[in-house]
PDB file of N, CA and C in Angstrom:
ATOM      1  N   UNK T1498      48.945 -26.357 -18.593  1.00 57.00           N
ATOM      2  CA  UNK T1498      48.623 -27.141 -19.755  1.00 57.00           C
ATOM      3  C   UNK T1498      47.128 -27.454 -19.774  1.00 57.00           C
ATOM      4  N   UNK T1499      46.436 -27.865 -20.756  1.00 70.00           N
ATOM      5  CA  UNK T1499      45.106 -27.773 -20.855  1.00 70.00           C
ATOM      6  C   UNK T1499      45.128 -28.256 -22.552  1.00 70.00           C
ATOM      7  N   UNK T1500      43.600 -28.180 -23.048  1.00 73.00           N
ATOM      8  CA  UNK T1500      43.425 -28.938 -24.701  1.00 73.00           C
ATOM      9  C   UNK T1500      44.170 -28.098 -25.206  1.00 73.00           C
ATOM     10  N   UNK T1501      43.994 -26.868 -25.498  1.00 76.00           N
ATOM     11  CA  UNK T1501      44.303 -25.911 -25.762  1.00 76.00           C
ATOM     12  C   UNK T1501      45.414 -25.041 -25.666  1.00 76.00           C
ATOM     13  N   UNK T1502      46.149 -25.295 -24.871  1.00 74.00           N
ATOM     14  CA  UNK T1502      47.534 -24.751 -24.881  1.00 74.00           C
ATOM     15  C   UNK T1502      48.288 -26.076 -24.150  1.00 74.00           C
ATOM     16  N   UNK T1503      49.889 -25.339 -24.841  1.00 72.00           N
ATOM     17  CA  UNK T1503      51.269 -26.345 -24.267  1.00 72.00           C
ATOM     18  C   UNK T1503      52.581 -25.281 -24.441  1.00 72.00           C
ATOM     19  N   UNK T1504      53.149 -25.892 -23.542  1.00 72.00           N
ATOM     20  CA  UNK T1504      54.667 -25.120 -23.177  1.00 72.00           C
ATOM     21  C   UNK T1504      55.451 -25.880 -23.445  1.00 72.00           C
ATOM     22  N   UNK T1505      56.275 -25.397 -24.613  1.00 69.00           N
ATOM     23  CA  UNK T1505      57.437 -26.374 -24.258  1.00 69.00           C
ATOM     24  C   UNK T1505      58.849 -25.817 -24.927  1.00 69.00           C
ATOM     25  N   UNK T1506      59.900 -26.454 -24.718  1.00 66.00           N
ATOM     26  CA  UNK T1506      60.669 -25.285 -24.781  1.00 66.00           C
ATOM     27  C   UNK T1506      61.935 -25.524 -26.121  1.00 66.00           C
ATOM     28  N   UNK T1507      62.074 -24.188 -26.484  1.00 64.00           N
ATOM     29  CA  UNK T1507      62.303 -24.293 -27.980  1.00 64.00           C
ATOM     30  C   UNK T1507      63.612 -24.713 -27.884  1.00 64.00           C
ATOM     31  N   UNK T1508      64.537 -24.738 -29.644  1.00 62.00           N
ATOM     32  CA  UNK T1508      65.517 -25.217 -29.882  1.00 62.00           C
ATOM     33  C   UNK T1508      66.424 -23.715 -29.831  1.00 62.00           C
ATOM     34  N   UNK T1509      67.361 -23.437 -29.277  1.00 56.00           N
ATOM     35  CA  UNK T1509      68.344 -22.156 -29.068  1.00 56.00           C
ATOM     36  C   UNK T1509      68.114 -21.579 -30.837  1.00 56.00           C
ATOM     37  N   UNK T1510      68.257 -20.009 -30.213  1.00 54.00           N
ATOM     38  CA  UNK T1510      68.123 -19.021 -31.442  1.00 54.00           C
ATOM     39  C   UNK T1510      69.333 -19.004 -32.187  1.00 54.00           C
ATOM     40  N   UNK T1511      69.456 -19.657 -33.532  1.00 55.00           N
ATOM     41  CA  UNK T1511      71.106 -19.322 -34.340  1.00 55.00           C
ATOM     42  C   UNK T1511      70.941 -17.911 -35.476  1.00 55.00           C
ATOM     43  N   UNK T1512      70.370 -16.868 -34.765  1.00 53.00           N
ATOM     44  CA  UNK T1512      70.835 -15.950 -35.817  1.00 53.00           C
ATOM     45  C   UNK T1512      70.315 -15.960 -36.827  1.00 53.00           C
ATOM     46  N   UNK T1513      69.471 -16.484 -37.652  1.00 53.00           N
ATOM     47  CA  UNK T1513      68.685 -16.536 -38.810  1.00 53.00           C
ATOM     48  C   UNK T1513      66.685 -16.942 -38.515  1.00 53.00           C
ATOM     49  N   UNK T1514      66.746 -15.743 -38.401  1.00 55.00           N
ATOM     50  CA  UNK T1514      65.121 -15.322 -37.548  1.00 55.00           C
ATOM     51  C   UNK T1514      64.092 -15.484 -38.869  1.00 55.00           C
ATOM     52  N   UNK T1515      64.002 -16.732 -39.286  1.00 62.00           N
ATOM     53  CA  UNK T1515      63.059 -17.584 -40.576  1.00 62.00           C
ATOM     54  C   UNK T1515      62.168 -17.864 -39.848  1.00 62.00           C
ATOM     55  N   UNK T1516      60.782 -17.183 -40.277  1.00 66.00           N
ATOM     56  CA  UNK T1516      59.284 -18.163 -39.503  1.00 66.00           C
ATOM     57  C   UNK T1516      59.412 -19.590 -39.597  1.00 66.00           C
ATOM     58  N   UNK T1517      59.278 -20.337 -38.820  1.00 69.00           N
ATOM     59  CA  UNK T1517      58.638 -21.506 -39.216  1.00 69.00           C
ATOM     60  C   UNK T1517      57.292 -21.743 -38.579  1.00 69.00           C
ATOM     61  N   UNK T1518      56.874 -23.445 -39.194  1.00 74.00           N
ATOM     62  CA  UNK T1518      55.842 -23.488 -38.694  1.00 74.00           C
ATOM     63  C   UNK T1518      55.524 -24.693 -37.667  1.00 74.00           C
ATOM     64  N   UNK T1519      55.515 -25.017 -36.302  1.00 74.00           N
ATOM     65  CA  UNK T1519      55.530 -25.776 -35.405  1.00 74.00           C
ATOM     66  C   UNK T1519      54.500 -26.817 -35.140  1.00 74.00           C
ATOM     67  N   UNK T1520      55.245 -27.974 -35.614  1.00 78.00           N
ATOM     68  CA  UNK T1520      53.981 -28.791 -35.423  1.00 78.00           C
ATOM     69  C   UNK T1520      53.926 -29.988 -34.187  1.00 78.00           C
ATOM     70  N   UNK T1521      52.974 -30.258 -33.858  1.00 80.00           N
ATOM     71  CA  UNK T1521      52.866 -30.366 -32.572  1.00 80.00           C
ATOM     72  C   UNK T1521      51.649 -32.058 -32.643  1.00 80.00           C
ATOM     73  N   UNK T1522      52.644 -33.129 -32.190  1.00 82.00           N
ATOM     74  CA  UNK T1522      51.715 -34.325 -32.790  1.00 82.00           C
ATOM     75  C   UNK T1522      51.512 -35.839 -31.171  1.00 82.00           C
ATOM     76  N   UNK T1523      49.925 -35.846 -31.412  1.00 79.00           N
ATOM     77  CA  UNK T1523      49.477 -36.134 -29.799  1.00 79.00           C
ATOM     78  C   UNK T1523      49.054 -37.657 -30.810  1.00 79.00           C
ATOM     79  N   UNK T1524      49.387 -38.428 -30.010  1.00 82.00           N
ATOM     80  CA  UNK T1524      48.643 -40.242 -30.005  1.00 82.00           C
ATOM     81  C   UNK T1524      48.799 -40.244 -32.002  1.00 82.00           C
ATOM     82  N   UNK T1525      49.944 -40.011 -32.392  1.00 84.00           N
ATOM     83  CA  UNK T1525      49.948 -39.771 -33.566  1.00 84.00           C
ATOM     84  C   UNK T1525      49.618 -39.154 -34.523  1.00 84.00           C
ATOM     85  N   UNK T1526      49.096 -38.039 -34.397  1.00 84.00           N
ATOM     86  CA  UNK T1526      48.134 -37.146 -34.754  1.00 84.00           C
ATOM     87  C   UNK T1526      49.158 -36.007 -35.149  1.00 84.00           C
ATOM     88  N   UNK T1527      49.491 -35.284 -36.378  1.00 84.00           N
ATOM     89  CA  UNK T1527      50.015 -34.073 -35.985  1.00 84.00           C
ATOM     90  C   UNK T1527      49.310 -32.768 -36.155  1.00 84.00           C
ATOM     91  N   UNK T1528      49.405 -31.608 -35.864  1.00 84.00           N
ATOM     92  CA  UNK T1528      49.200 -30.743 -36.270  1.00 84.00           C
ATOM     93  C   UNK T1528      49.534 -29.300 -36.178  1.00 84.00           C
ATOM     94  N   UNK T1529      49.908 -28.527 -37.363  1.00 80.00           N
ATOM     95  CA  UNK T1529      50.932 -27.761 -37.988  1.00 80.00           C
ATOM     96  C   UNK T1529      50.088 -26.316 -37.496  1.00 80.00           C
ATOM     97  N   UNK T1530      50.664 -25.286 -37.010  1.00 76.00           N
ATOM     98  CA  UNK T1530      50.314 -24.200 -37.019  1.00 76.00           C
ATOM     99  C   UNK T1530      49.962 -23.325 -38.359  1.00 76.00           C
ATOM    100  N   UNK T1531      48.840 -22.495 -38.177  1.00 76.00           N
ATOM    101  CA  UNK T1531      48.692 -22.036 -39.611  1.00 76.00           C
ATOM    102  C   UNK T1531      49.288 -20.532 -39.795  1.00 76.00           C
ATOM    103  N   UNK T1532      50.198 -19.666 -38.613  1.00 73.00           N
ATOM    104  CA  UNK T1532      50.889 -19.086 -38.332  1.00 73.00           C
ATOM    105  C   UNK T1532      51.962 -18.938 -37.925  1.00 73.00           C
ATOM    106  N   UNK T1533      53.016 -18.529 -38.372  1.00 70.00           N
ATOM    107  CA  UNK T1533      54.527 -18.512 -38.500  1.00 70.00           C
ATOM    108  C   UNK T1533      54.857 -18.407 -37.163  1.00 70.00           C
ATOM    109  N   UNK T1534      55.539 -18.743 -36.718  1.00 67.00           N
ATOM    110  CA  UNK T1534      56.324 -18.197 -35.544  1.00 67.00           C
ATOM    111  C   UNK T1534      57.978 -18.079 -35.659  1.00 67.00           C
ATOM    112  N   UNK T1535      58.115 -17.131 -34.843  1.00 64.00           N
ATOM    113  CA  UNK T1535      59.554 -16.244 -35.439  1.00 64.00           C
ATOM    114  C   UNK T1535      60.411 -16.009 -33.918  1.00 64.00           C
ATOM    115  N   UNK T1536      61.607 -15.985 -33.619  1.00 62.00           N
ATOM    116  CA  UNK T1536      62.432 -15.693 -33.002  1.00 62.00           C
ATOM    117  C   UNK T1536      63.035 -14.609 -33.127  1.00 62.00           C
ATOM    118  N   UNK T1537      62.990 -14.010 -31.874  1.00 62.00           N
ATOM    119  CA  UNK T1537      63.463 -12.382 -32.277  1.00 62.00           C
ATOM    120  C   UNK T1537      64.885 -11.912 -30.954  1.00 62.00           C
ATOM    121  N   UNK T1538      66.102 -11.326 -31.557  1.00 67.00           N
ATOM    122  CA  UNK T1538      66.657 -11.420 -30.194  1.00 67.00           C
ATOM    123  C   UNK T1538      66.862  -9.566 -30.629  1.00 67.00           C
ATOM    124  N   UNK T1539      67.593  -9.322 -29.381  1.00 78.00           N
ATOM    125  CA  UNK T1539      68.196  -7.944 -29.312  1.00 78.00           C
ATOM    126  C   UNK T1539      68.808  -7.300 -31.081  1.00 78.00           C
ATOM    127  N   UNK T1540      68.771  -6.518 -31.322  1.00 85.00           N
ATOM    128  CA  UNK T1540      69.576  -6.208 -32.746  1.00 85.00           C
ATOM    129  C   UNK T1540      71.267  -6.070 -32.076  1.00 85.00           C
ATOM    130  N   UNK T1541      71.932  -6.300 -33.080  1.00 86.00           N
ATOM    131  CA  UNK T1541      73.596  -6.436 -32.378  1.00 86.00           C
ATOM    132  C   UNK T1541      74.539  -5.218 -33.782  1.00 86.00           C
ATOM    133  N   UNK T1542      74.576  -4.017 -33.432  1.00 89.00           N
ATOM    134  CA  UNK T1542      75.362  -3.320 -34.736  1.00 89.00           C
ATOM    135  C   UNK T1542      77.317  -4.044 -34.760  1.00 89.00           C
ATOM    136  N   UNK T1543      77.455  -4.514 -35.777  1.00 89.00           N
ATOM    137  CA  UNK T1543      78.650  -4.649 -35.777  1.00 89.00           C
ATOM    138  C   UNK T1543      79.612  -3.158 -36.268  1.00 89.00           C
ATOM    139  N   UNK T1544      79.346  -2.508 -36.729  1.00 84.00           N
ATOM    140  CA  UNK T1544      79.988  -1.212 -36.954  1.00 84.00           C
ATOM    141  C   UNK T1544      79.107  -0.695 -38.709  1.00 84.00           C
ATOM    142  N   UNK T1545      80.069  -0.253 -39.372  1.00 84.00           N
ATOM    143  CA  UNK T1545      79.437   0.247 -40.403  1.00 84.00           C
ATOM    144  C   UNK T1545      80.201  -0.871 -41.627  1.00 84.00           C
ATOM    145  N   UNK T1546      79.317  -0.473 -42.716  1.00 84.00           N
ATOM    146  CA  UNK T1546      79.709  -1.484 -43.282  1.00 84.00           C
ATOM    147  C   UNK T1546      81.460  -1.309 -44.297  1.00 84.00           C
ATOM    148  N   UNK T1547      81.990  -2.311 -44.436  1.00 72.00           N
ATOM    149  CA  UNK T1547      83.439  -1.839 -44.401  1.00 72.00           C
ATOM    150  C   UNK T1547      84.447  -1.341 -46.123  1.00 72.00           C
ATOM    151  N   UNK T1548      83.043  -1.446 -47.426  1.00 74.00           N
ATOM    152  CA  UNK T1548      82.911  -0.452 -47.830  1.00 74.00           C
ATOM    153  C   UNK T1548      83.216   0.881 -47.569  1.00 74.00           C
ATOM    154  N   UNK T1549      82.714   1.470 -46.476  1.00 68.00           N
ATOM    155  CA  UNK T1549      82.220   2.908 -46.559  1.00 68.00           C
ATOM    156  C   UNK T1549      82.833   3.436 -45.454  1.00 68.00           C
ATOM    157  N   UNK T1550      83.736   4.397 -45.724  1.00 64.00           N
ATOM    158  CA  UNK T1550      84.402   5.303 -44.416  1.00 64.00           C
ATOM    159  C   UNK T1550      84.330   5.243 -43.321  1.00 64.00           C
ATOM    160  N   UNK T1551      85.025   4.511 -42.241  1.00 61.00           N
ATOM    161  CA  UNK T1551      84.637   4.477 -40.949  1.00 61.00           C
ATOM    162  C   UNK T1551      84.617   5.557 -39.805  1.00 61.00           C
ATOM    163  N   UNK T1552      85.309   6.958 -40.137  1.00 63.00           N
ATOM    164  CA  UNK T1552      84.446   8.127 -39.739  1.00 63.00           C
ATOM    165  C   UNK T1552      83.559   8.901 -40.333  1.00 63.00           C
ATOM    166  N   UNK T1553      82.669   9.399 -39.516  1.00 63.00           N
ATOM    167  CA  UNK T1553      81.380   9.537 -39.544  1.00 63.00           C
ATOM    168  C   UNK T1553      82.382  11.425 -39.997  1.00 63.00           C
ATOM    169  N   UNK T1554      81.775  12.246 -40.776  1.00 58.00           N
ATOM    170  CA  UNK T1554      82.007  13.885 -40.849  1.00 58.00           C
ATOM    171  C   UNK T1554      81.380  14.159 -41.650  1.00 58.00           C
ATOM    172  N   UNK T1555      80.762  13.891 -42.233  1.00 59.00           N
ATOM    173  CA  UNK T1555      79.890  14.372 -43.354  1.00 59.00           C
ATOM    174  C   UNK T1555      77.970  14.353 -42.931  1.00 59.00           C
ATOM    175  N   UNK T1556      77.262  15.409 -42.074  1.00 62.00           N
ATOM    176  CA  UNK T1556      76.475  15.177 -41.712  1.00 62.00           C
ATOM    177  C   UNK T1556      75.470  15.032 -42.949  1.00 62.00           C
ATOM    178  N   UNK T1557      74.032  13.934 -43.041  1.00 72.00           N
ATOM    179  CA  UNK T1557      73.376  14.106 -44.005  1.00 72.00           C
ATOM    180  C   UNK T1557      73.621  12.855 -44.696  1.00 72.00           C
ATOM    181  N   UNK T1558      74.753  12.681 -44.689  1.00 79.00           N
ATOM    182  CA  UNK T1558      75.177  10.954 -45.350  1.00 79.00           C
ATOM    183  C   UNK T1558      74.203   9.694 -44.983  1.00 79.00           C
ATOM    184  N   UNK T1559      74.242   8.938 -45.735  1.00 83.00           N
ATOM    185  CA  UNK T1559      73.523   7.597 -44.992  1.00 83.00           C
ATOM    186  C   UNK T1559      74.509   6.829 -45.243  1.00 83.00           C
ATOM    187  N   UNK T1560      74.872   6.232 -44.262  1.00 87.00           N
ATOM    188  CA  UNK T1560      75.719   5.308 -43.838  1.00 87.00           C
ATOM    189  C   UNK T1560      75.043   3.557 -43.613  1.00 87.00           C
ATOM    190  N   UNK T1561      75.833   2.598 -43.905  1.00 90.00           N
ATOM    191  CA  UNK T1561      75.380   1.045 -43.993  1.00 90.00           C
ATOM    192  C   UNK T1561      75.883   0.370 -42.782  1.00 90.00           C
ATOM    193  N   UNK T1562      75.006   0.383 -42.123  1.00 91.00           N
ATOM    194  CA  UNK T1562      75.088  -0.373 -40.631  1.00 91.00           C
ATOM    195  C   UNK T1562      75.116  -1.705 -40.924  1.00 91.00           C
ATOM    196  N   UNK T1563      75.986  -2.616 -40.292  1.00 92.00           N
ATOM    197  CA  UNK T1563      75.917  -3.798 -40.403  1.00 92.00           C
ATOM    198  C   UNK T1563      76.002  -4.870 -38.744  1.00 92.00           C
ATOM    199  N   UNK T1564      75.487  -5.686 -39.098  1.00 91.00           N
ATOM    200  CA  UNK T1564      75.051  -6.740 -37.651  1.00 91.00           C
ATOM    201  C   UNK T1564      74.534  -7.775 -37.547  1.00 91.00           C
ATOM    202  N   UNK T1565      73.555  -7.951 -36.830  1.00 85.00           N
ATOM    203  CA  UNK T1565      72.729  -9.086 -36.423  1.00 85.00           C
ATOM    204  C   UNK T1565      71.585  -8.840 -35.600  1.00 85.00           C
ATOM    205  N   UNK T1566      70.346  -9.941 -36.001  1.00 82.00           N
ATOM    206  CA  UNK T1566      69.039  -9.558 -35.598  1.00 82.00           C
ATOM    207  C   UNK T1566      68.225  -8.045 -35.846  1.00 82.00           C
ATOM    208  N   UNK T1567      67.796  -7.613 -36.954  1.00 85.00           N
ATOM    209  CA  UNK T1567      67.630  -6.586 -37.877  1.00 85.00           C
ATOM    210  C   UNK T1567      66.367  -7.075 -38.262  1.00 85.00           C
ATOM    211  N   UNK T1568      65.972  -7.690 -38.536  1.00 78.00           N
ATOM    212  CA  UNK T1568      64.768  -8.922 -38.691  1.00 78.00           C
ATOM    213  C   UNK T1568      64.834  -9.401 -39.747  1.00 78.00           C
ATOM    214  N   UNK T1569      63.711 -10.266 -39.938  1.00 74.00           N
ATOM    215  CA  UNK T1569      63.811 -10.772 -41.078  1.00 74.00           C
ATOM    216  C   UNK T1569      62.429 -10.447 -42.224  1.00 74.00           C
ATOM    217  N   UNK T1570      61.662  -9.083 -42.053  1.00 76.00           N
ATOM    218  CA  UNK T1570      61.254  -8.457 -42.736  1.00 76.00           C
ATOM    219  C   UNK T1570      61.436  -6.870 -42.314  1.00 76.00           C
ATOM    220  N   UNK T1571      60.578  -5.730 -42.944  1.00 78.00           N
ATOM    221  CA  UNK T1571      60.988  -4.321 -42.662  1.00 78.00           C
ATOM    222  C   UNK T1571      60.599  -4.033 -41.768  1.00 78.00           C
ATOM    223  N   UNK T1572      60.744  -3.559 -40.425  1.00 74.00           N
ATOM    224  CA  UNK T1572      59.892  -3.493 -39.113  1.00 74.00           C
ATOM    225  C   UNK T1572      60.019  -1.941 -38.933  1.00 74.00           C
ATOM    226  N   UNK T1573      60.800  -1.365 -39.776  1.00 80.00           N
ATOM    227  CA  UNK T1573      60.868   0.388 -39.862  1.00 80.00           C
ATOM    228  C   UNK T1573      61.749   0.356 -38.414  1.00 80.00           C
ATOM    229  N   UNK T1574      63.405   0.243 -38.878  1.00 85.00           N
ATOM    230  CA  UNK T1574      63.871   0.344 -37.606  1.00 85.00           C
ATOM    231  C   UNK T1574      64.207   1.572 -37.111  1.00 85.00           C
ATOM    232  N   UNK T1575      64.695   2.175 -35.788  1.00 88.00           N
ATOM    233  CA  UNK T1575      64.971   3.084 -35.102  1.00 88.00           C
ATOM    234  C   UNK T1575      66.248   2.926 -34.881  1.00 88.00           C
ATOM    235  N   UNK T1576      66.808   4.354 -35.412  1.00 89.00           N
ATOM    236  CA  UNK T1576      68.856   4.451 -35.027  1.00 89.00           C
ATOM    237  C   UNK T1576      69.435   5.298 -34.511  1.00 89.00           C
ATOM    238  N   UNK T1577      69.817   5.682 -34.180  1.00 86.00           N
ATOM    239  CA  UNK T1577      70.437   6.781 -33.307  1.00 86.00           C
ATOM    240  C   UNK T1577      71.944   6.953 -33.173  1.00 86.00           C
ATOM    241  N   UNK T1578      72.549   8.091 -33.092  1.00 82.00           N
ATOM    242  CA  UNK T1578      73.888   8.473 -33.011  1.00 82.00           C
ATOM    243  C   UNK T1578      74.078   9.158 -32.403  1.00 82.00           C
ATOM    244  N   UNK T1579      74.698   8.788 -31.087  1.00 79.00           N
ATOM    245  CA  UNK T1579      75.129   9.172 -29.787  1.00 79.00           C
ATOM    246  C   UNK T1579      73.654   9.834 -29.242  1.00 79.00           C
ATOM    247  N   UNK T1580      72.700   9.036 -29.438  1.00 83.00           N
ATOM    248  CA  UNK T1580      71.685   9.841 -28.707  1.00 83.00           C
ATOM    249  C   UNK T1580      70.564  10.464 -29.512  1.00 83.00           C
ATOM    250  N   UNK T1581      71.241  10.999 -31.072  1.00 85.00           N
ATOM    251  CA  UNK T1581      70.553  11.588 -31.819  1.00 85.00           C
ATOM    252  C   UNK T1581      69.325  10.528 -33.030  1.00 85.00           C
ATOM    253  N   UNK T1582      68.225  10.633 -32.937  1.00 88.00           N
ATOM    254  CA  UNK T1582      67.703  10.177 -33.565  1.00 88.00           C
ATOM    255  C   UNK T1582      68.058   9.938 -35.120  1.00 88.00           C
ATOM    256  N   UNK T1583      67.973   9.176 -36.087  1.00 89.00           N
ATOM    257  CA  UNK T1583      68.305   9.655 -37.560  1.00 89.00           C
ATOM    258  C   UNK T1583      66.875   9.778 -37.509  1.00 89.00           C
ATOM    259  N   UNK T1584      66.698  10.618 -38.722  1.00 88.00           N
ATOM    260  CA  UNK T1584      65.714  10.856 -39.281  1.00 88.00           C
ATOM    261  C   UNK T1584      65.086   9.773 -40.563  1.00 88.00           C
ATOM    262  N   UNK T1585      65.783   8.833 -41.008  1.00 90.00           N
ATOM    263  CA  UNK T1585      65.196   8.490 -42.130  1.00 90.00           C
ATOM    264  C   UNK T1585      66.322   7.285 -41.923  1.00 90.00           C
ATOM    265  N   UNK T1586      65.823   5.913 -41.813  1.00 91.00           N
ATOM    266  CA  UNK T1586      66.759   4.577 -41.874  1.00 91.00           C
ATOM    267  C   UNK T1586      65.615   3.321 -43.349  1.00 91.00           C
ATOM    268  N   UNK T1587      66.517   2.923 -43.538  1.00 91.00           N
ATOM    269  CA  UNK T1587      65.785   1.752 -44.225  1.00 91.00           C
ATOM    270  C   UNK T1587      66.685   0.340 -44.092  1.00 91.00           C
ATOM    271  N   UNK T1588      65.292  -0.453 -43.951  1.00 91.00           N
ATOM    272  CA  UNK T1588      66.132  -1.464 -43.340  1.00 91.00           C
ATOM    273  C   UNK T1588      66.498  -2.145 -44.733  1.00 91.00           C
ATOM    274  N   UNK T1589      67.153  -3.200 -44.929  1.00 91.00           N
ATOM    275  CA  UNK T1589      68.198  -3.832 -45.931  1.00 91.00           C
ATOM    276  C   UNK T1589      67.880  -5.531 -45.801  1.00 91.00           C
ATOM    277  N   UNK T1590      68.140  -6.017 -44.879  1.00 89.00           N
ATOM    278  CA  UNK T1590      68.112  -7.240 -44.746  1.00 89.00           C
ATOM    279  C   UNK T1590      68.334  -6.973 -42.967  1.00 89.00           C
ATOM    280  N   UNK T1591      68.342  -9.271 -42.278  1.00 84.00           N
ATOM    281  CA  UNK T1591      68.504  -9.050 -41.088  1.00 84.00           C
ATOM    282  C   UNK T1591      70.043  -8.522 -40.316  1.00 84.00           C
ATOM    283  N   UNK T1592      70.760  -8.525 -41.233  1.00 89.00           N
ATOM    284  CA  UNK T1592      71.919  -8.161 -40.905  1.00 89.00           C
ATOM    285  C   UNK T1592      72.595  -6.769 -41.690  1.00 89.00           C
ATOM    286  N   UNK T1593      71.833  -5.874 -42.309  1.00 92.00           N
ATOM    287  CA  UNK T1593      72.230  -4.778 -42.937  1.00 92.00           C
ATOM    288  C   UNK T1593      71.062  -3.688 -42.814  1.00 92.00           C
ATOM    289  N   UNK T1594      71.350  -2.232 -42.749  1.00 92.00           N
ATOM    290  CA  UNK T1594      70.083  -1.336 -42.852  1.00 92.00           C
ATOM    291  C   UNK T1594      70.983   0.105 -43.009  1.00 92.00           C
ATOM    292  N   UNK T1595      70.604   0.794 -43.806  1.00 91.00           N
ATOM    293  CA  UNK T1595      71.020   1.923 -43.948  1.00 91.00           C
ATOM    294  C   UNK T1595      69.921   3.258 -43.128  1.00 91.00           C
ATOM    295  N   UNK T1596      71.134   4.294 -42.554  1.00 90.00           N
ATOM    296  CA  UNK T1596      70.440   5.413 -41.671  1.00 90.00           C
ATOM    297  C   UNK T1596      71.651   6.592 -41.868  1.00 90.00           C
ATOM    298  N   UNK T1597      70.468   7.512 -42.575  1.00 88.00           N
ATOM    299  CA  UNK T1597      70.686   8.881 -42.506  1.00 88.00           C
ATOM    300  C   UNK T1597      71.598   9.375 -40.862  1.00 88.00           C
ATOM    301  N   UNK T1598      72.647   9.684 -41.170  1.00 85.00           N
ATOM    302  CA  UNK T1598      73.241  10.617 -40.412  1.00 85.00           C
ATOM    303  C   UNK T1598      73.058  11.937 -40.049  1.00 85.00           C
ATOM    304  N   UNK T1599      72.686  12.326 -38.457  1.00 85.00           N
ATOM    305  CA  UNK T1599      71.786  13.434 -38.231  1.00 85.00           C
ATOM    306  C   UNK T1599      72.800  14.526 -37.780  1.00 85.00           C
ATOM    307  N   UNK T1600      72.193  15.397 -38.565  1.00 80.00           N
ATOM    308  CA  UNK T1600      73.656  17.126 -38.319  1.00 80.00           C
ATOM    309  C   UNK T1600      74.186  17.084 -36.680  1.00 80.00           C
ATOM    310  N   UNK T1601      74.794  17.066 -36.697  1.00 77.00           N
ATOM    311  CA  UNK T1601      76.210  17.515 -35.121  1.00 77.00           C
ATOM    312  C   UNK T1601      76.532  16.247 -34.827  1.00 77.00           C
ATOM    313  N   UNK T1602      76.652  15.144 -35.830  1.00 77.00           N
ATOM    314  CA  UNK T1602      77.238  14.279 -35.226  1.00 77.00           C
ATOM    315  C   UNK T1602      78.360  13.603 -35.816  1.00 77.00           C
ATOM    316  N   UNK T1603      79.713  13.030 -35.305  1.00 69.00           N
ATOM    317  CA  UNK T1603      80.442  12.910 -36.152  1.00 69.00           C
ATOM    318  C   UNK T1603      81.686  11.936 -35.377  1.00 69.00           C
ATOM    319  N   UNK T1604      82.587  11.357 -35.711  1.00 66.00           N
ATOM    320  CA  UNK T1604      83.502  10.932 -34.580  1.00 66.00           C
ATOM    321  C   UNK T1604      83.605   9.383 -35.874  1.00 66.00           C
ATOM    322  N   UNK T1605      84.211   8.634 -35.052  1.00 59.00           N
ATOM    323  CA  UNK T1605      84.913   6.937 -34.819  1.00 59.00           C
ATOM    324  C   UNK T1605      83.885   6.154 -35.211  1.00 59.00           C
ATOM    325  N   UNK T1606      83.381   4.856 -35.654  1.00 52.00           N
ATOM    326  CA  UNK T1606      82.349   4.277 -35.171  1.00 52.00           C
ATOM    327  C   UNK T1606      83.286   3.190 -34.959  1.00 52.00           C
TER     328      UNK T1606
END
């Protein structure tokens, strides 16, 4: 600890990854960060979204992934099926993102 910096420890992450802004108030004094700070956990896929066919056979399709922690703007996510990269995803919201399904892959989700 020092003027300049402090540790202290936050309120548990509920799943809705909204900047806020932390303000921080000494001998009555407060003062507000002029940069967001954001909570970020693991992304969590719950399966596909339940709309849309839950086997995968149609290579080329884009399919609607659904979950948690996705963020809460576009961070250009990365998806993969069984290993295989998609080629082309867009994210949706923090709990939705659609991804191109990449040829030879196919099965259950």
């Amino acid at each position: 600890l020092s003027d300049t910096n402090l540790t202290c420890v936050a309120v548990a992450y509920n799943n809705t990854p909204e900047p806020f802004f932390p303000v921080v108030t000494v001998d009555a004094q407060a003062g507000t960060s002029a940069v967001p700070f954001v909570f970020f956990v693991n992304p969590d896929v719950a399966g596909i979204a339940e709309d849309e066919p839950q086997v995968i056979n149609t290579m080329g399709d884009n399919v609607t992934l659904v979950g948690v922690g996705f963020g809460y703007t576009d961070w250009t996510p990365m998806v993969s099926f069984g290993g295989t990269v998609s080629a082309s995803t867009l994210w949706i919201s923090d709990s939705s993102l659609s991804a191109l399904v990449p040829t030879g892959v196919s099965g259950s989700v």
